Structures are given as structure tokens and as C-alpha cells.
Protein backbone atom coordinates (compact mmCIF):
# COMPACT_ATOMS: atom_id res chain seq x y z
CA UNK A 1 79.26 104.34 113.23
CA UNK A 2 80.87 107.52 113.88
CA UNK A 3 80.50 110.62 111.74
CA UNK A 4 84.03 111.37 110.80
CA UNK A 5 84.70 110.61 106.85
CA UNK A 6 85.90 114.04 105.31
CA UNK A 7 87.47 114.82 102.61
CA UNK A 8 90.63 116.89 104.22
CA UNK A 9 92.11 120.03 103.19
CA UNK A 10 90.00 121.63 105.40
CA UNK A 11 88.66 119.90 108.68
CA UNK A 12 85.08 120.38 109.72
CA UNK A 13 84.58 122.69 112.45
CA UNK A 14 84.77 120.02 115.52
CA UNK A 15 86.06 117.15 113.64
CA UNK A 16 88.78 116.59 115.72
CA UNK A 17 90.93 116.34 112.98
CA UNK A 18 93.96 119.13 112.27
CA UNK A 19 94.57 121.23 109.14
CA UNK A 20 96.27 119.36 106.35
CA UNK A 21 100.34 120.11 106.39
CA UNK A 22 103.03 118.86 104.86
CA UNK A 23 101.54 118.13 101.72
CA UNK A 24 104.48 119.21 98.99
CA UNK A 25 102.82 118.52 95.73
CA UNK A 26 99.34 119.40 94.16
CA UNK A 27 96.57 116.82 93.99
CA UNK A 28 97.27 114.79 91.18
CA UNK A 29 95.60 114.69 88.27
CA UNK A 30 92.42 112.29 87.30
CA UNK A 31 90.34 111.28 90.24
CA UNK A 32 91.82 111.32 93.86
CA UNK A 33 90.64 111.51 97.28
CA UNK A 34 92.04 111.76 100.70
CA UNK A 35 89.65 110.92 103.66
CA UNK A 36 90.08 110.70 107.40
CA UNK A 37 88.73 109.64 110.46
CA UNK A 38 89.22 110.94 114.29
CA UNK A 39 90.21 108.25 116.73
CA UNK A 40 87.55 106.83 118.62
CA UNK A 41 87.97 107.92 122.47
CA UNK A 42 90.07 105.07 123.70
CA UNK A 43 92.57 105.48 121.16
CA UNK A 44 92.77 109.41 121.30
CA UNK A 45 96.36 109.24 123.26
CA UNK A 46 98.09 107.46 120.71
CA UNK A 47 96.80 107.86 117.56
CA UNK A 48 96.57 110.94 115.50
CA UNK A 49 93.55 109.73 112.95
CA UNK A 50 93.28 106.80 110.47
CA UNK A 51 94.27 107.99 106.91
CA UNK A 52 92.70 106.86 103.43
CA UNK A 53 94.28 107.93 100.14
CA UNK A 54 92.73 106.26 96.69
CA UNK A 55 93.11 107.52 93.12
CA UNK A 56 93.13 106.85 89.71
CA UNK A 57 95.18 108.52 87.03
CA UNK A 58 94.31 109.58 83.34
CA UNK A 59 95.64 106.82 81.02
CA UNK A 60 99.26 107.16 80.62
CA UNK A 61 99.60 109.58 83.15
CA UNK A 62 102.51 109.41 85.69
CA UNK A 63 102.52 111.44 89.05
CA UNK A 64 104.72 111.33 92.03
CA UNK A 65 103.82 112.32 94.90
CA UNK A 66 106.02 113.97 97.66
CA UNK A 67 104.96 114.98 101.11
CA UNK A 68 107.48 116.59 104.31
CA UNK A 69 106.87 114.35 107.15
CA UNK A 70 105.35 115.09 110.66
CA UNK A 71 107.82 113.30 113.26
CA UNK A 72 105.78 110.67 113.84
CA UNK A 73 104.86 106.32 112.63
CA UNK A 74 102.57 105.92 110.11
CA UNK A 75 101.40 102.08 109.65
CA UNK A 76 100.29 101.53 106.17
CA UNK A 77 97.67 98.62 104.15
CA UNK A 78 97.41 98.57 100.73
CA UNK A 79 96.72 95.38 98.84
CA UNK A 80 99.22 92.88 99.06
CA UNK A 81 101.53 95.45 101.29
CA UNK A 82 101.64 96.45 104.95
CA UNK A 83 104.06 98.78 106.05
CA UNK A 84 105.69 100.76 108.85
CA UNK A 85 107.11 104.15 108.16
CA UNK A 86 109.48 105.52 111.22
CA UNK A 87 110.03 109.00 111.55
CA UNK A 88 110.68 109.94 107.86
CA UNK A 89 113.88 112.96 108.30
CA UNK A 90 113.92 113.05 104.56
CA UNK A 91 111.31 114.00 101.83
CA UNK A 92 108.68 111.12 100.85
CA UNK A 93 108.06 110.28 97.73
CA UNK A 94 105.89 107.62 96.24
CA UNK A 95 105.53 107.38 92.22
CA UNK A 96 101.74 106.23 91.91
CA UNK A 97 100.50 103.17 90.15
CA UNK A 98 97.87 103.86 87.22
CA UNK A 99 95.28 103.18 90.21
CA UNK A 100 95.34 101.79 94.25
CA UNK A 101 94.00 102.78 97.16
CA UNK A 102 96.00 102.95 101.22
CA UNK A 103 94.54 102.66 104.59
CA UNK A 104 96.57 104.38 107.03
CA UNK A 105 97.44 104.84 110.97
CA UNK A 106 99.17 108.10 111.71
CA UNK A 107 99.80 107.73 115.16
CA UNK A 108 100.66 110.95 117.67
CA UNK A 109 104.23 111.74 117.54
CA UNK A 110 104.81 109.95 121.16
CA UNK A 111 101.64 107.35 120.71
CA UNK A 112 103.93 104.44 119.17
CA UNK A 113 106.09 104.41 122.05
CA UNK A 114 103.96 102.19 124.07
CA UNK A 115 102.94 99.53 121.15
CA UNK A 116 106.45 99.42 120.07
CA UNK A 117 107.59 98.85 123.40
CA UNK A 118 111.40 100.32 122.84
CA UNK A 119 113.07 103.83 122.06
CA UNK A 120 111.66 105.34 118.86
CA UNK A 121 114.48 106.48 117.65
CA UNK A 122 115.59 102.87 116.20
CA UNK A 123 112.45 103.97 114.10
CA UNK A 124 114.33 107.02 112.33
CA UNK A 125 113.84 106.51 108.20
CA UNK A 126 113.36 102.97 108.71
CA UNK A 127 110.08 101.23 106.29
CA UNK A 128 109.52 98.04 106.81
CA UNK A 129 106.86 95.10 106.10
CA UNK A 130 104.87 95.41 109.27
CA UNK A 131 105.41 91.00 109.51
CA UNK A 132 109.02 91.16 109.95
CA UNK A 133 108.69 93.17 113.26
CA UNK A 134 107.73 90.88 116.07
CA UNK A 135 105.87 93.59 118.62
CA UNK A 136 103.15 93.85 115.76
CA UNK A 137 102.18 90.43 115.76
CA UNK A 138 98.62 91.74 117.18
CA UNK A 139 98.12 93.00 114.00
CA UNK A 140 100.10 90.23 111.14
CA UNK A 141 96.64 89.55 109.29
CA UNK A 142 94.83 93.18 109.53
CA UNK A 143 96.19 94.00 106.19
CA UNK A 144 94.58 90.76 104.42
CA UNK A 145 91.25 91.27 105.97
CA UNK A 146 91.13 95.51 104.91
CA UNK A 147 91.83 94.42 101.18
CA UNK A 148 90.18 90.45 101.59
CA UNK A 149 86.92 89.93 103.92
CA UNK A 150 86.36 93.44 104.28
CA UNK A 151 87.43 94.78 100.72
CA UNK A 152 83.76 95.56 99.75
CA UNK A 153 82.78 97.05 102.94
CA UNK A 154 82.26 101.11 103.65
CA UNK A 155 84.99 102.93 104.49
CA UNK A 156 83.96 103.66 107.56
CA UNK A 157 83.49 99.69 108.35
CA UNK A 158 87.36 98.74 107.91
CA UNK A 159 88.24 101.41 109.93
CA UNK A 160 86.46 100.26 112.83
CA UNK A 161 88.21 96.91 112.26
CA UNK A 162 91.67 98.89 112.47
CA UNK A 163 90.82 100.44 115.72
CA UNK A 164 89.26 97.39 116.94
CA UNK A 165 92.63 95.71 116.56
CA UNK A 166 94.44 98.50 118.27
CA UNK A 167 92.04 98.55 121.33
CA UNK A 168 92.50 95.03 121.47
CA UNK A 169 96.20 95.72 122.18
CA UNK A 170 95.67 98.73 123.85
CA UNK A 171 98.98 99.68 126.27
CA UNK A 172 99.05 100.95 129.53
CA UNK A 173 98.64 104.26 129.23
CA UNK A 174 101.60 105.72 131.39
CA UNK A 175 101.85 109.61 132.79
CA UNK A 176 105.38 110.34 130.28
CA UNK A 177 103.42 110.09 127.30
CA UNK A 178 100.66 113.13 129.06
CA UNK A 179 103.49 115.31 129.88
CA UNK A 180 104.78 114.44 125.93
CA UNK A 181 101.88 115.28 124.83
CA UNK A 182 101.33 118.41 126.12
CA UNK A 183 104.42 119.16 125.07
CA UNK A 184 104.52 118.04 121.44
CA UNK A 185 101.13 119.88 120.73
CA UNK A 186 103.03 123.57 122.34
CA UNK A 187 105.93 122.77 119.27
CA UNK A 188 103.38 122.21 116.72
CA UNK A 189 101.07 125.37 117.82
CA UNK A 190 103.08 127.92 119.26
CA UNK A 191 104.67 129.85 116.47
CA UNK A 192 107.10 131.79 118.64
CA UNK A 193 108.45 128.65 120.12
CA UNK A 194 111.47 128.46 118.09
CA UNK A 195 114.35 127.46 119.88
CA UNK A 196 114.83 124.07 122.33
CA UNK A 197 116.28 125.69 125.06
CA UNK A 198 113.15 127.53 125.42
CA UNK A 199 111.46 124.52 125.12
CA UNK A 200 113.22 122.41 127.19
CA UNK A 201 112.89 125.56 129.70
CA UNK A 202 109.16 125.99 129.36
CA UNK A 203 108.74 122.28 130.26
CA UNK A 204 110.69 122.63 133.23
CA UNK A 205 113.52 120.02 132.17
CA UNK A 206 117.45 120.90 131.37
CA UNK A 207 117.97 120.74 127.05
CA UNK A 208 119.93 117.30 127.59
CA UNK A 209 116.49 115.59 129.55
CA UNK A 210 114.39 116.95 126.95
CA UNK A 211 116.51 115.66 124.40
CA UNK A 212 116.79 112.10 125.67
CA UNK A 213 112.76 112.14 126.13
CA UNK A 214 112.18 112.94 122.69
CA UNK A 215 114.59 110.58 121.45
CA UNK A 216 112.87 107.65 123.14
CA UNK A 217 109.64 108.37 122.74
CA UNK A 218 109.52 110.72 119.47
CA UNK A 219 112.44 109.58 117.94
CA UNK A 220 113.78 113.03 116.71
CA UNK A 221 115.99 115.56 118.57
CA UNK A 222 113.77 119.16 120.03
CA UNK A 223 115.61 121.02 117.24
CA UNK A 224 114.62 118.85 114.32
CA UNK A 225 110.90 118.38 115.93
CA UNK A 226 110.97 122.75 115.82
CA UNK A 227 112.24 122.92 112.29
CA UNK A 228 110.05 120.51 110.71
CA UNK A 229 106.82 122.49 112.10
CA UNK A 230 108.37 125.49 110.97
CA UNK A 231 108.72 124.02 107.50
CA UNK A 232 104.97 122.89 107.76
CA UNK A 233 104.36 126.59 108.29
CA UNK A 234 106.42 127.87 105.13
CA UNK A 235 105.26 125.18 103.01
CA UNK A 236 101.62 126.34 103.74
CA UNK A 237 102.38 129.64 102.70
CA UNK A 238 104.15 129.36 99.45
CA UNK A 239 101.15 127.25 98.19
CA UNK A 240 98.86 130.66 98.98
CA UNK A 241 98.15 133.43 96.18
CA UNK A 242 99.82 136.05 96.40
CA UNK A 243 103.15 134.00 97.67
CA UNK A 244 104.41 135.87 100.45
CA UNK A 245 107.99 138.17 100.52
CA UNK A 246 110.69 135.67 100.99
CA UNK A 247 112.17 137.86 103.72
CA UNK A 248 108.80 138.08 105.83
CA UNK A 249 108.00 134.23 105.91
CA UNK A 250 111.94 133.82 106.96
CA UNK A 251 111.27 136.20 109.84
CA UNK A 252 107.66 134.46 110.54
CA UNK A 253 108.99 130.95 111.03
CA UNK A 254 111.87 132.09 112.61
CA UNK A 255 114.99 131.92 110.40
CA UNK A 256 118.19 134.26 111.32
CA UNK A 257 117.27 135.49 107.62
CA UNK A 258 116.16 134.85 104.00
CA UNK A 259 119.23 133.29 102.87
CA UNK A 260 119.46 131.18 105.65
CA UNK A 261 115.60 129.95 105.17
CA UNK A 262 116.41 129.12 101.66
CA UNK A 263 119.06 126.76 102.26
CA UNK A 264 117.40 125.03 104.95
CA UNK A 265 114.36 124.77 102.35
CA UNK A 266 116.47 123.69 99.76
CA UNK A 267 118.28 121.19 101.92
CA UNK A 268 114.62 119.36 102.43
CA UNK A 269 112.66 119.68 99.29
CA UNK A 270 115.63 119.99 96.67
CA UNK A 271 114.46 123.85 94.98
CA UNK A 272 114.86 127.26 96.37
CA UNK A 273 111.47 128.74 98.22
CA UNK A 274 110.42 131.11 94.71
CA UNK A 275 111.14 128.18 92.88
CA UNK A 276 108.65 125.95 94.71
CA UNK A 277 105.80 128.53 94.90
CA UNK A 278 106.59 128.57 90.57
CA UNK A 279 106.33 125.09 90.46
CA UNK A 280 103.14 124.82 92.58
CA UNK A 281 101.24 126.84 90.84
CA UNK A 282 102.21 124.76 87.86
């Protein structure tokens, strides 16, 4: 057994894991936690880690939840559920039952490429029940064990049976993906990378190659891929104290100007960027 069960807002120094983002609402209210785990070696290349949100509400309370995608497939168990999420564009929101608990696979933004076997971007907003889709046939009776055989086992036990499955079907691993990689990781960390012609530049390939890459194996354009971390970024800090100057974090992530940050804000979450940093403090 690996040591790798945290409780995530912030990762433990060497965890492996990243900092929490995309998170649009507070922690709801009654008793909730959100644990993860870091890939075990072999499935490092296509799997970001394995995910486990449970809770349980205050009688008669009522909380949705709402969260700003990373372009990437998450494969979801929950009892009596299993579930593929495609590239989410939009916000995702889930109103929560009075109690429950999900097991999760976030996969790297290129990883699902080689289980799914075709172009991502057939992916794009699409949730489905993980039986109807033939190339995860490996994995038609995972759900049933997590939440039947292995219901009363540790945490840490069912995700071992996850990655066990996914080993089992392990892909070959082929050198696109390790240029994608590399890639996808400069978009997420580099905050002055703001534009895909400089990042179809810095990666050596014309806007149009880039563009066709990322489409089959990310299933998002460069531009959309660029906005969404910068959204990560401005999300973050509107849910600091003090919240910063609208016209600095415009500037910081890279908008033309405040106006302009506050319509693309609006356009995802549905409120103005003062407006959110109200309502999260709320």
C-alpha cells in the first residue's frame, strides 16, 4: 500500500499530486471530504490521480455543487452509476443527494487517447454510462465490485483494484502522447503562455498541426486549453482575502482588459468576477 490518501486543498510536499483548481463553490456544509491518490508508476502517463469525494449534508439541507473543468476524461463509480465525463466546455454542476460517496479517474488531458482508441474530441460534453461504450469493456463490472465485494474495504484497497484494472489494459505507450505531454504541462504552468501561436511556435509545429493534435488527443482547440487555465488562475484568486483589483488579475491572466475578463468570466460561471468573490465569501 502506497502512502498517498490526502485530504486535498493543499498537496503534501512530494505527493505527486497538483494544487486543487477549478473548484467554483465552497465546501458544502455538514461533513465532506475530498481525498486523492497519485498514480502508481505504470500508470503515471495517462492518468492524472484517482479522485474520492463523500459527504453528508445537515438534514434538509440542499447544496449544489459546481466546479470549471480541466480539459480532460474523468471516469466516475458511485453506487449503482458508472460514468464517463468528456471534456466538460461548460460549468459542472451536480445537486447532492442527502448523502453518497464517488470514486473517480481523472486521467491526464492526452492519457485517454490511447484507452479510447479514437479522436477525443467525439468526447467534448458528452456523459455517458461507462457500459454503453464498447472500448471500456475491460472495465463493465469495476463499478459493482468498488460499491459490492469491495464496499467495506479501505480506501486505499479499491483504489488499487481501479489501477489494477487499468494496468491490466494498459496501451502501448506511443512517443505523441510524450511530446503532448510536455506540452500540456507548459499551458497549465507557464503563466505568460497566453496565446496559441506562441504555443504552437514554442513546440515547433505551425497553429493548424497543433490544433489538429490537440483535437485528437485532448479534445479541445490550443485557445480553449489557454483560457480554461487562465480561468483556473482567476478563480483561485477571487476565493483569496483581500480579493484582488479587477484590473490587475485581468492583466495577470492575460486579458486585453477588465471588461473583457468579465465577460469571458461571466460567459463561464454565469456572475460578474466582484460578484463571485461576494458570493464566495458567503
Amino acid at each position: 500500500m502506497r502512502d498517498a490518501l490526502e485530504q486535498t486543498r493543499q498537496p503534501a510536499e512530494g505527493s505527486g499530486l497538483r494544487p486543487v483548481r477549478g473548484v467554483a463553490t465552497p465546501l458544502p456544509s455538514g461533513e465532506f471530504a475530498h481525498l486523492r491518490r497519485a498514480p502508481s508508476a505504470a500508470l503515471q502517463p495517462f492518468v492524472e490521480h484517482l479522485w474520492c469525494v463523500q459527504w453528508r449534508l445537515p438534514a434538509g439541507a440542499a447544496q449544489r455543487v459546481a466546479t470549471v473543468p480541466h480539459p480532460c476524461v474523468h471516469w466516475t463509480f458511485e453506487a449503482g452509476a458508472c460514468t464517463l465525463t468528456g471534456p466538460h466546455t461548460r460549468l459542472w454542476q451536480r445537486e447532492l443527494a442527502p448523502q453518497g460517496q464517488v470514486l473517480g479517474i481523472k486521467f491526464r488531458p492526452e492519457g485517454f487517447r490511447a484507452y479510447w482508441g479514437a479522436p477525443v474530441s467525439g468526447l467534448r460534453d458528452l456523459i455517458q454510462p461507462a457500459k454503453e461504450l464498447p472500448a471500456l469493456a475491460f472495465a463493465h463490472d469495476l463499478g459493482q465490485r468498488l460499491f459490492g465485494e469491495l464496499a467495506g474495504e479501505s480506501l486505499d484497497t479499491r483504489f488499487d483494484a481501479i489501477e489494477e484494472t487499468l494496468e491490466q489494459a494498459l496501451p502501448l505507450r506511443a512517443q505523441e502522447p510524450l511530446q503532448l505531454a510536455a506540452l500540456i504541462d507548459t499551458a497549465r504552468d507557464d503563466r505568460d503562455l497566453l496565446r496559441a501561436d506562441a504555443w504552437a511556435e514554442r513546440a515547433g509545429l505551425s497553429l493548424r498541426q497543433l490544433q489538429r493534435l490537440l483535437a485528437d488527443w485532448v479534445g479541445v482547440s490550443p485557445k480553449w486549453i489557454l483560457a480554461r487555465y487562465r480561468l483556473h488562475e482567476a478563480l483561485h484568486r477571487l476565493q483569496q482575502q483581500p480579493a484582488p483589483r479587477l484590473a490587475d488579475l485581468a492583466a495577470d491572466t492575460g486579458y486585453a482588459d477588465a471588461a473583457h475578463f468579465s465577460r469571458s468570466f461571466r460567459g463561464v460561471l454565469g456572475v460578474s468576477p466582484q460578484q463571485y468573490a461576494r458570493l464566495w465569501l458567503s
